[in-house]
Amino acid sequence: MINEKVKNKKTQDHAPLIEVIHKITGNTTRRFIEYPLDGGIEADRFNLRSPHGVKKPVIVTAEDTALEIGSPHHRAVNTLLWTHREGVIRNRVLIGGIEIEEAMPGPVTAAVCSMTEIEESLDTSGPNFQALRHLSNMLPGYMIRSMPGKMWVRLHHDLVKAGFSSYSLAQCLAHAYRQLHPAISAVEVVVVMGIPDIVEEMESVDLRARIINGTNRNISLEEDGSLTCEDLDCTHCENVASCDIIREIIKKKRGNNGKNHRLHG
């Protein structure tokens, strides 16, 4: 029983996946620009609302939309990662790809990844922590619909005319998390638009995180970010579909030159 608890606690820490994101964004050929956290300047500029209390729903009609980020048929992903390890998260935002003006009217492929350093006291399964990455009804002119592995955002013409950018979105997200709970000690946000190969890589990280956060306790996250499974018989496993998706991603990235068990990368 003790070993099982230790194992589950380990799999709930996303530090290895955060390191994967750092490798993706740290590649100098991909032109990510790093900025320090602005202390809430962009959040105040665009009237970011508190996540607490009753909020007026944000509705952006098709006629009022300046840009669509993702859609039911276009790839876009919004990921939340967390760790208890000190020093893994850097207080900064990273912006890559094209800007909103270049992407208009869309839909544009995109990825958003919020990474947080948290204390043990924070409930990572609670809606106040999980849902915050969507900024739902918190940002006037920013309407989002989301489901696991997908996001669909509409930006109002007025928001874009006011100068809203990928940088603005990243700073608003970072500020929202820093204000949420004193148990969040560091925040890092990545926003990339219009680079499909990077979005695909970040989508694979999101898929790994969602499997780890779910009910499949056979899966373990290794230090290098790979996934391994202790079940030697996949024939009757209810998680085989998710495992096969991961396996295909690993094969695509590394080549099909290994004969290890399904998830081992």
PDB file of N, CA and C in Angstrom, residues 47-123:
ATOM      1  N   ASN A  47      -8.778  44.486 -18.295  1.00  0.00           N
ATOM      2  CA  ASN A  47      -9.862  44.302 -17.322  1.00  0.00           C
ATOM      3  C   ASN A  47     -10.118  42.833 -16.980  1.00  0.00           C
ATOM      4  N   LEU A  48      -9.036  42.105 -16.725  1.00  0.00           N
ATOM      5  CA  LEU A  48      -9.184  40.717 -16.318  1.00  0.00           C
ATOM      6  C   LEU A  48      -9.948  40.649 -15.007  1.00  0.00           C
ATOM      7  N   ARG A  49     -10.995  39.840 -14.973  1.00  0.00           N
ATOM      8  CA  ARG A  49     -11.846  39.724 -13.800  1.00  0.00           C
ATOM      9  C   ARG A  49     -11.306  38.655 -12.853  1.00  0.00           C
ATOM     10  N   SER A  50     -11.656  38.781 -11.610  1.00  0.00           N
ATOM     11  CA  SER A  50     -11.275  37.784 -10.614  1.00  0.00           C
ATOM     12  C   SER A  50     -11.976  36.459 -10.912  1.00  0.00           C
ATOM     13  N   PRO A  51     -11.317  35.334 -10.652  1.00  0.00           N
ATOM     14  CA  PRO A  51     -11.986  34.045 -10.853  1.00  0.00           C
ATOM     15  C   PRO A  51     -13.075  33.766  -9.827  1.00  0.00           C
ATOM     16  N   HIS A  52     -13.137  34.567  -8.790  1.00  0.00           N
ATOM     17  CA  HIS A  52     -14.115  34.360  -7.731  1.00  0.00           C
ATOM     18  C   HIS A  52     -15.350  35.228  -7.970  1.00  0.00           C
ATOM     19  N   GLY A  53     -16.471  34.769  -7.491  1.00  0.00           N
ATOM     20  CA  GLY A  53     -17.693  35.555  -7.592  1.00  0.00           C
ATOM     21  C   GLY A  53     -18.420  35.331  -8.905  1.00  0.00           C
ATOM     22  N   VAL A  54     -19.576  35.986  -9.039  1.00  0.00           N
ATOM     23  CA  VAL A  54     -20.406  35.858 -10.233  1.00  0.00           C
ATOM     24  C   VAL A  54     -19.849  36.741 -11.334  1.00  0.00           C
ATOM     25  N   LYS A  55     -19.713  36.156 -12.519  1.00  0.00           N
ATOM     26  CA  LYS A  55     -19.190  36.902 -13.656  1.00  0.00           C
ATOM     27  C   LYS A  55     -20.209  36.909 -14.794  1.00  0.00           C
ATOM     28  N   LYS A  56     -20.308  38.028 -15.489  1.00  0.00           N
ATOM     29  CA  LYS A  56     -21.176  38.105 -16.654  1.00  0.00           C
ATOM     30  C   LYS A  56     -20.581  37.253 -17.771  1.00  0.00           C
ATOM     31  N   PRO A  57     -21.373  36.378 -18.379  1.00  0.00           N
ATOM     32  CA  PRO A  57     -20.842  35.526 -19.454  1.00  0.00           C
ATOM     33  C   PRO A  57     -20.281  36.347 -20.605  1.00  0.00           C
ATOM     34  N   VAL A  58     -19.150  35.905 -21.126  1.00  0.00           N
ATOM     35  CA  VAL A  58     -18.550  36.553 -22.284  1.00  0.00           C
ATOM     36  C   VAL A  58     -19.039  35.855 -23.541  1.00  0.00           C
ATOM     37  N   ILE A  59     -19.739  36.589 -24.393  1.00  0.00           N
ATOM     38  CA  ILE A  59     -20.254  36.050 -25.647  1.00  0.00           C
ATOM     39  C   ILE A  59     -19.637  36.827 -26.799  1.00  0.00           C
ATOM     40  N   VAL A  60     -19.030  36.110 -27.743  1.00  0.00           N
ATOM     41  CA  VAL A  60     -18.491  36.727 -28.953  1.00  0.00           C
ATOM     42  C   VAL A  60     -19.146  36.033 -30.145  1.00  0.00           C
ATOM     43  N   THR A  61     -19.986  36.748 -30.863  1.00  0.00           N
ATOM     44  CA  THR A  61     -20.682  36.169 -32.008  1.00  0.00           C
ATOM     45  C   THR A  61     -19.717  36.038 -33.185  1.00  0.00           C
ATOM     46  N   ALA A  62     -20.125  35.272 -34.178  1.00  0.00           N
ATOM     47  CA  ALA A  62     -19.304  35.107 -35.381  1.00  0.00           C
ATOM     48  C   ALA A  62     -19.066  36.450 -36.061  1.00  0.00           C
ATOM     49  N   GLU A  63     -20.076  37.314 -36.072  1.00  0.00           N
ATOM     50  CA  GLU A  63     -19.948  38.625 -36.712  1.00  0.00           C
ATOM     51  C   GLU A  63     -18.961  39.533 -35.984  1.00  0.00           C
ATOM     52  N   ASP A  64     -18.843  39.342 -34.672  1.00  0.00           N
ATOM     53  CA  ASP A  64     -17.956  40.190 -33.872  1.00  0.00           C
ATOM     54  C   ASP A  64     -16.548  39.614 -33.717  1.00  0.00           C
ATOM     55  N   THR A  65     -16.288  38.478 -34.362  1.00  0.00           N
ATOM     56  CA  THR A  65     -15.017  37.787 -34.170  1.00  0.00           C
ATOM     57  C   THR A  65     -13.939  38.319 -35.096  1.00  0.00           C
ATOM     58  N   ALA A  66     -12.816  38.729 -34.503  1.00  0.00           N
ATOM     59  CA  ALA A  66     -11.659  39.148 -35.286  1.00  0.00           C
ATOM     60  C   ALA A  66     -10.755  37.968 -35.601  1.00  0.00           C
ATOM     61  N   LEU A  67     -10.654  37.027 -34.671  1.00  0.00           N
ATOM     62  CA  LEU A  67      -9.785  35.864 -34.862  1.00  0.00           C
ATOM     63  C   LEU A  67     -10.362  34.659 -34.142  1.00  0.00           C
ATOM     64  N   GLU A  68     -10.330  33.525 -34.804  1.00  0.00           N
ATOM     65  CA  GLU A  68     -10.615  32.244 -34.184  1.00  0.00           C
ATOM     66  C   GLU A  68      -9.307  31.505 -33.946  1.00  0.00           C
ATOM     67  N   ILE A  69      -9.116  31.050 -32.721  1.00  0.00           N
ATOM     68  CA  ILE A  69      -7.966  30.209 -32.383  1.00  0.00           C
ATOM     69  C   ILE A  69      -8.499  28.802 -32.196  1.00  0.00           C
ATOM     70  N   GLY A  70      -8.099  27.897 -33.086  1.00  0.00           N
ATOM     71  CA  GLY A  70      -8.664  26.565 -33.072  1.00  0.00           C
ATOM     72  C   GLY A  70     -10.106  26.595 -33.546  1.00  0.00           C
ATOM     73  N   SER A  71     -10.707  25.420 -33.621  1.00  0.00           N
ATOM     74  CA  SER A  71     -12.116  25.264 -33.983  1.00  0.00           C
ATOM     75  C   SER A  71     -12.428  23.783 -33.817  1.00  0.00           C
ATOM     76  N   PRO A  72     -13.683  23.400 -34.024  1.00  0.00           N
ATOM     77  CA  PRO A  72     -13.962  21.960 -33.942  1.00  0.00           C
ATOM     78  C   PRO A  72     -13.151  21.133 -34.934  1.00  0.00           C
ATOM     79  N   HIS A  73     -12.622  21.794 -35.970  1.00  0.00           N
ATOM     80  CA  HIS A  73     -11.884  21.066 -37.005  1.00  0.00           C
ATOM     81  C   HIS A  73     -10.432  21.534 -37.147  1.00  0.00           C
ATOM     82  N   HIS A  74      -9.962  22.383 -36.240  1.00  0.00           N
ATOM     83  CA  HIS A  74      -8.595  22.896 -36.305  1.00  0.00           C
ATOM     84  C   HIS A  74      -7.906  22.676 -34.963  1.00  0.00           C
ATOM     85  N   ARG A  75      -6.660  22.270 -35.025  1.00  0.00           N
ATOM     86  CA  ARG A  75      -5.925  21.860 -33.823  1.00  0.00           C
ATOM     87  C   ARG A  75      -5.585  23.057 -32.945  1.00  0.00           C
ATOM     88  N   ALA A  76      -5.938  22.950 -31.687  1.00  0.00           N
ATOM     89  CA  ALA A  76      -5.523  23.916 -30.665  1.00  0.00           C
ATOM     90  C   ALA A  76      -5.647  23.236 -29.315  1.00  0.00           C
ATOM     91  N   VAL A  77      -4.683  23.458 -28.438  1.00  0.00           N
ATOM     92  CA  VAL A  77      -4.638  22.746 -27.162  1.00  0.00           C
ATOM     93  C   VAL A  77      -4.263  23.700 -26.044  1.00  0.00           C
ATOM     94  N   ASN A  78      -4.860  23.478 -24.878  1.00  0.00           N
ATOM     95  CA  ASN A  78      -4.612  24.310 -23.701  1.00  0.00           C
ATOM     96  C   ASN A  78      -4.257  23.375 -22.548  1.00  0.00           C
ATOM     97  N   THR A  79      -3.016  23.435 -22.101  1.00  0.00           N
ATOM     98  CA  THR A  79      -2.492  22.463 -21.140  1.00  0.00           C
ATOM     99  C   THR A  79      -2.130  23.131 -19.820  1.00  0.00           C
ATOM    100  N   LEU A  80      -2.368  22.400 -18.724  1.00  0.00           N
ATOM    101  CA  LEU A  80      -1.937  22.837 -17.393  1.00  0.00           C
ATOM    102  C   LEU A  80      -1.027  21.767 -16.808  1.00  0.00           C
ATOM    103  N   LEU A  81       0.182  22.173 -16.424  1.00  0.00           N
ATOM    104  CA  LEU A  81       1.150  21.278 -15.793  1.00  0.00           C
ATOM    105  C   LEU A  81       1.545  21.843 -14.441  1.00  0.00           C
ATOM    106  N   TRP A  82       1.892  20.967 -13.509  1.00  0.00           N
ATOM    107  CA  TRP A  82       2.313  21.445 -12.188  1.00  0.00           C
ATOM    108  C   TRP A  82       3.390  20.548 -11.608  1.00  0.00           C
ATOM    109  N   THR A  83       4.151  21.115 -10.688  1.00  0.00           N
ATOM    110  CA  THR A  83       5.186  20.360 -10.002  1.00  0.00           C
ATOM    111  C   THR A  83       5.346  20.866  -8.576  1.00  0.00           C
ATOM    112  N   HIS A  84       5.801  19.976  -7.699  1.00  0.00           N
ATOM    113  CA  HIS A  84       6.157  20.349  -6.329  1.00  0.00           C
ATOM    114  C   HIS A  84       7.647  20.652  -6.212  1.00  0.00           C
ATOM    115  N   ARG A  85       8.381  20.408  -7.256  1.00  0.00           N
ATOM    116  CA  ARG A  85       9.833  20.584  -7.211  1.00  0.00           C
ATOM    117  C   ARG A  85      10.211  22.055  -7.344  1.00  0.00           C
ATOM    118  N   GLU A  86      11.083  22.512  -6.502  1.00  0.00           N
ATOM    119  CA  GLU A  86      11.533  23.908  -6.548  1.00  0.00           C
ATOM    120  C   GLU A  86      12.524  24.104  -7.694  1.00  0.00           C
ATOM    121  N   GLY A  87      12.425  25.256  -8.337  1.00  0.00           N
ATOM    122  CA  GLY A  87      13.387  25.630  -9.359  1.00  0.00           C
ATOM    123  C   GLY A  87      13.108  25.116 -10.753  1.00  0.00           C
ATOM    124  N   VAL A  88      12.073  24.297 -10.926  1.00  0.00           N
ATOM    125  CA  VAL A  88      11.750  23.784 -12.257  1.00  0.00           C
ATOM    126  C   VAL A  88      11.025  24.850 -13.081  1.00  0.00           C
ATOM    127  N   ILE A  89      10.107  25.567 -12.440  1.00  0.00           N
ATOM    128  CA  ILE A  89       9.335  26.620 -13.099  1.00  0.00           C
ATOM    129  C   ILE A  89      10.078  27.943 -13.014  1.00  0.00           C
ATOM    130  N   ARG A  90      10.139  28.645 -14.132  1.00  0.00           N
ATOM    131  CA  ARG A  90      10.758  29.965 -14.194  1.00  0.00           C
ATOM    132  C   ARG A  90       9.647  31.010 -14.356  1.00  0.00           C
ATOM    133  N   ASN A  91       9.671  32.048 -13.570  1.00  0.00           N
ATOM    134  CA  ASN A  91       8.640  33.087 -13.662  1.00  0.00           C
ATOM    135  C   ASN A  91       8.852  33.902 -14.933  1.00  0.00           C
ATOM    136  N   ARG A  92       8.125  33.503 -15.988  1.00  0.00           N
ATOM    137  CA  ARG A  92       8.296  34.139 -17.290  1.00  0.00           C
ATOM    138  C   ARG A  92       7.164  33.722 -18.221  1.00  0.00           C
ATOM    139  N   VAL A  93       7.087  34.386 -19.380  1.00  0.00           N
ATOM    140  CA  VAL A  93       6.214  33.941 -20.464  1.00  0.00           C
ATOM    141  C   VAL A  93       7.081  33.757 -21.703  1.00  0.00           C
ATOM    142  N   LEU A  94       6.688  32.801 -22.544  1.00  0.00           N
ATOM    143  CA  LEU A  94       7.400  32.505 -23.785  1.00  0.00           C
ATOM    144  C   LEU A  94       6.412  32.580 -24.937  1.00  0.00           C
ATOM    145  N   ILE A  95       6.739  33.363 -25.951  1.00  0.00           N
ATOM    146  CA  ILE A  95       5.841  33.599 -27.077  1.00  0.00           C
ATOM    147  C   ILE A  95       6.515  33.127 -28.357  1.00  0.00           C
ATOM    148  N   GLY A  96       5.790  32.312 -29.136  1.00  0.00           N
ATOM    149  CA  GLY A  96       6.350  31.810 -30.385  1.00  0.00           C
ATOM    150  C   GLY A  96       5.335  31.861 -31.512  1.00  0.00           C
ATOM    151  N   GLY A  97       5.851  31.827 -32.741  1.00  0.00           N
ATOM    152  CA  GLY A  97       4.986  31.774 -33.922  1.00  0.00           C
ATOM    153  C   GLY A  97       4.510  33.124 -34.389  1.00  0.00           C
ATOM    154  N   ILE A  98       3.367  33.135 -35.063  1.00  0.00           N
ATOM    155  CA  ILE A  98       2.842  34.357 -35.639  1.00  0.00           C
ATOM    156  C   ILE A  98       1.989  35.101 -34.614  1.00  0.00           C
ATOM    157  N   GLU A  99       1.767  36.374 -34.875  1.00  0.00           N
ATOM    158  CA  GLU A  99       0.943  37.181 -33.981  1.00  0.00           C
ATOM    159  C   GLU A  99      -0.504  37.243 -34.489  1.00  0.00           C
ATOM    160  N   ILE A 100      -1.344  37.817 -33.657  1.00  0.00           N
ATOM    161  CA  ILE A 100      -2.774  37.845 -33.924  1.00  0.00           C
ATOM    162  C   ILE A 100      -3.094  38.514 -35.253  1.00  0.00           C
ATOM    163  N   GLU A 101      -2.433  39.631 -35.557  1.00  0.00           N
ATOM    164  CA  GLU A 101      -2.709  40.347 -36.803  1.00  0.00           C
ATOM    165  C   GLU A 101      -2.422  39.486 -38.023  1.00  0.00           C
ATOM    166  N   GLU A 102      -1.349  38.680 -37.947  1.00  0.00           N
ATOM    167  CA  GLU A 102      -0.987  37.798 -39.054  1.00  0.00           C
ATOM    168  C   GLU A 102      -1.944  36.624 -39.180  1.00  0.00           C
ATOM    169  N   ALA A 103      -2.495  36.195 -38.067  1.00  0.00           N
ATOM    170  CA  ALA A 103      -3.356  35.010 -38.051  1.00  0.00           C
ATOM    171  C   ALA A 103      -4.790  35.305 -38.450  1.00  0.00           C
ATOM    172  N   MET A 104      -5.223  36.558 -38.357  1.00  0.00           N
ATOM    173  CA  MET A 104      -6.619  36.915 -38.615  1.00  0.00           C
ATOM    174  C   MET A 104      -7.005  36.586 -40.058  1.00  0.00           C
ATOM    175  N   PRO A 105      -8.227  36.092 -40.248  1.00  0.00           N
ATOM    176  CA  PRO A 105      -9.304  35.846 -39.276  1.00  0.00           C
ATOM    177  C   PRO A 105      -9.288  34.434 -38.689  1.00  0.00           C
ATOM    178  N   GLY A 106      -8.328  33.599 -39.139  1.00  0.00           N
ATOM    179  CA  GLY A 106      -8.253  32.241 -38.637  1.00  0.00           C
ATOM    180  C   GLY A 106      -9.242  31.323 -39.331  1.00  0.00           C
ATOM    181  N   PRO A 107      -9.490  30.150 -38.771  1.00  0.00           N
ATOM    182  CA  PRO A 107      -8.916  29.610 -37.531  1.00  0.00           C
ATOM    183  C   PRO A 107      -7.423  29.346 -37.658  1.00  0.00           C
ATOM    184  N   VAL A 108      -6.709  29.514 -36.547  1.00  0.00           N
ATOM    185  CA  VAL A 108      -5.273  29.295 -36.509  1.00  0.00           C
ATOM    186  C   VAL A 108      -4.959  28.191 -35.501  1.00  0.00           C
ATOM    187  N   THR A 109      -4.014  27.342 -35.841  1.00  0.00           N
ATOM    188  CA  THR A 109      -3.578  26.315 -34.905  1.00  0.00           C
ATOM    189  C   THR A 109      -2.741  26.960 -33.813  1.00  0.00           C
ATOM    190  N   ALA A 110      -2.887  26.470 -32.591  1.00  0.00           N
ATOM    191  CA  ALA A 110      -2.223  27.141 -31.470  1.00  0.00           C
ATOM    192  C   ALA A 110      -2.085  26.190 -30.292  1.00  0.00           C
ATOM    193  N   ALA A 111      -1.178  26.554 -29.390  1.00  0.00           N
ATOM    194  CA  ALA A 111      -1.019  25.812 -28.137  1.00  0.00           C
ATOM    195  C   ALA A 111      -0.736  26.796 -27.018  1.00  0.00           C
ATOM    196  N   VAL A 112      -1.372  26.564 -25.886  1.00  0.00           N
ATOM    197  CA  VAL A 112      -1.142  27.346 -24.670  1.00  0.00           C
ATOM    198  C   VAL A 112      -0.777  26.352 -23.572  1.00  0.00           C
ATOM    199  N   CYS A 113       0.294  26.637 -22.862  1.00  0.00           N
ATOM    200  CA  CYS A 113       0.700  25.752 -21.766  1.00  0.00           C
ATOM    201  C   CYS A 113       1.025  26.588 -20.537  1.00  0.00           C
ATOM    202  N   SER A 114       0.262  26.370 -19.466  1.00  0.00           N
ATOM    203  CA  SER A 114       0.493  27.035 -18.191  1.00  0.00           C
ATOM    204  C   SER A 114       1.183  26.041 -17.254  1.00  0.00           C
ATOM    205  N   MET A 115       2.313  26.451 -16.686  1.00  0.00           N
ATOM    206  CA  MET A 115       3.091  25.580 -15.804  1.00  0.00           C
ATOM    207  C   MET A 115       3.253  26.260 -14.454  1.00  0.00           C
ATOM    208  N   THR A 116       3.016  25.518 -13.378  1.00  0.00           N
ATOM    209  CA  THR A 116       3.003  26.110 -12.051  1.00  0.00           C
ATOM    210  C   THR A 116       3.814  25.283 -11.062  1.00  0.00           C
ATOM    211  N   GLU A 117       4.476  25.991 -10.142  1.00  0.00           N
ATOM    212  CA  GLU A 117       5.103  25.343  -8.993  1.00  0.00           C
ATOM    213  C   GLU A 117       4.167  25.525  -7.816  1.00  0.00           C
ATOM    214  N   ILE A 118       3.757  24.424  -7.208  1.00  0.00           N
ATOM    215  CA  ILE A 118       2.723  24.486  -6.174  1.00  0.00           C
ATOM    216  C   ILE A 118       3.170  23.769  -4.904  1.00  0.00           C
ATOM    217  N   GLU A 119       2.499  24.109  -3.814  1.00  0.00           N
ATOM    218  CA  GLU A 119       2.721  23.420  -2.554  1.00  0.00           C
ATOM    219  C   GLU A 119       1.780  22.228  -2.441  1.00  0.00           C
ATOM    220  N   GLU A 120       2.112  21.325  -1.537  1.00  0.00           N
ATOM    221  CA  GLU A 120       1.325  20.109  -1.359  1.00  0.00           C
ATOM    222  C   GLU A 120      -0.129  20.414  -0.966  1.00  0.00           C
ATOM    223  N   SER A 121      -0.355  21.569  -0.354  1.00  0.00           N
ATOM    224  CA  SER A 121      -1.700  21.894   0.146  1.00  0.00           C
ATOM    225  C   SER A 121      -2.699  22.202  -0.960  1.00  0.00           C
ATOM    226  N   LEU A 122      -2.231  22.479  -2.157  1.00  0.00           N
ATOM    227  CA  LEU A 122      -3.133  22.875  -3.237  1.00  0.00           C
ATOM    228  C   LEU A 122      -3.795  21.645  -3.859  1.00  0.00           C
ATOM    229  N   ASP A 123      -5.120  21.691  -3.962  1.00  0.00           N
ATOM    230  CA  ASP A 123      -5.883  20.604  -4.563  1.00  0.00           C
ATOM    231  C   ASP A 123      -5.842  20.742  -6.082  1.00  0.00           C
TER     232      ASP A 123
END
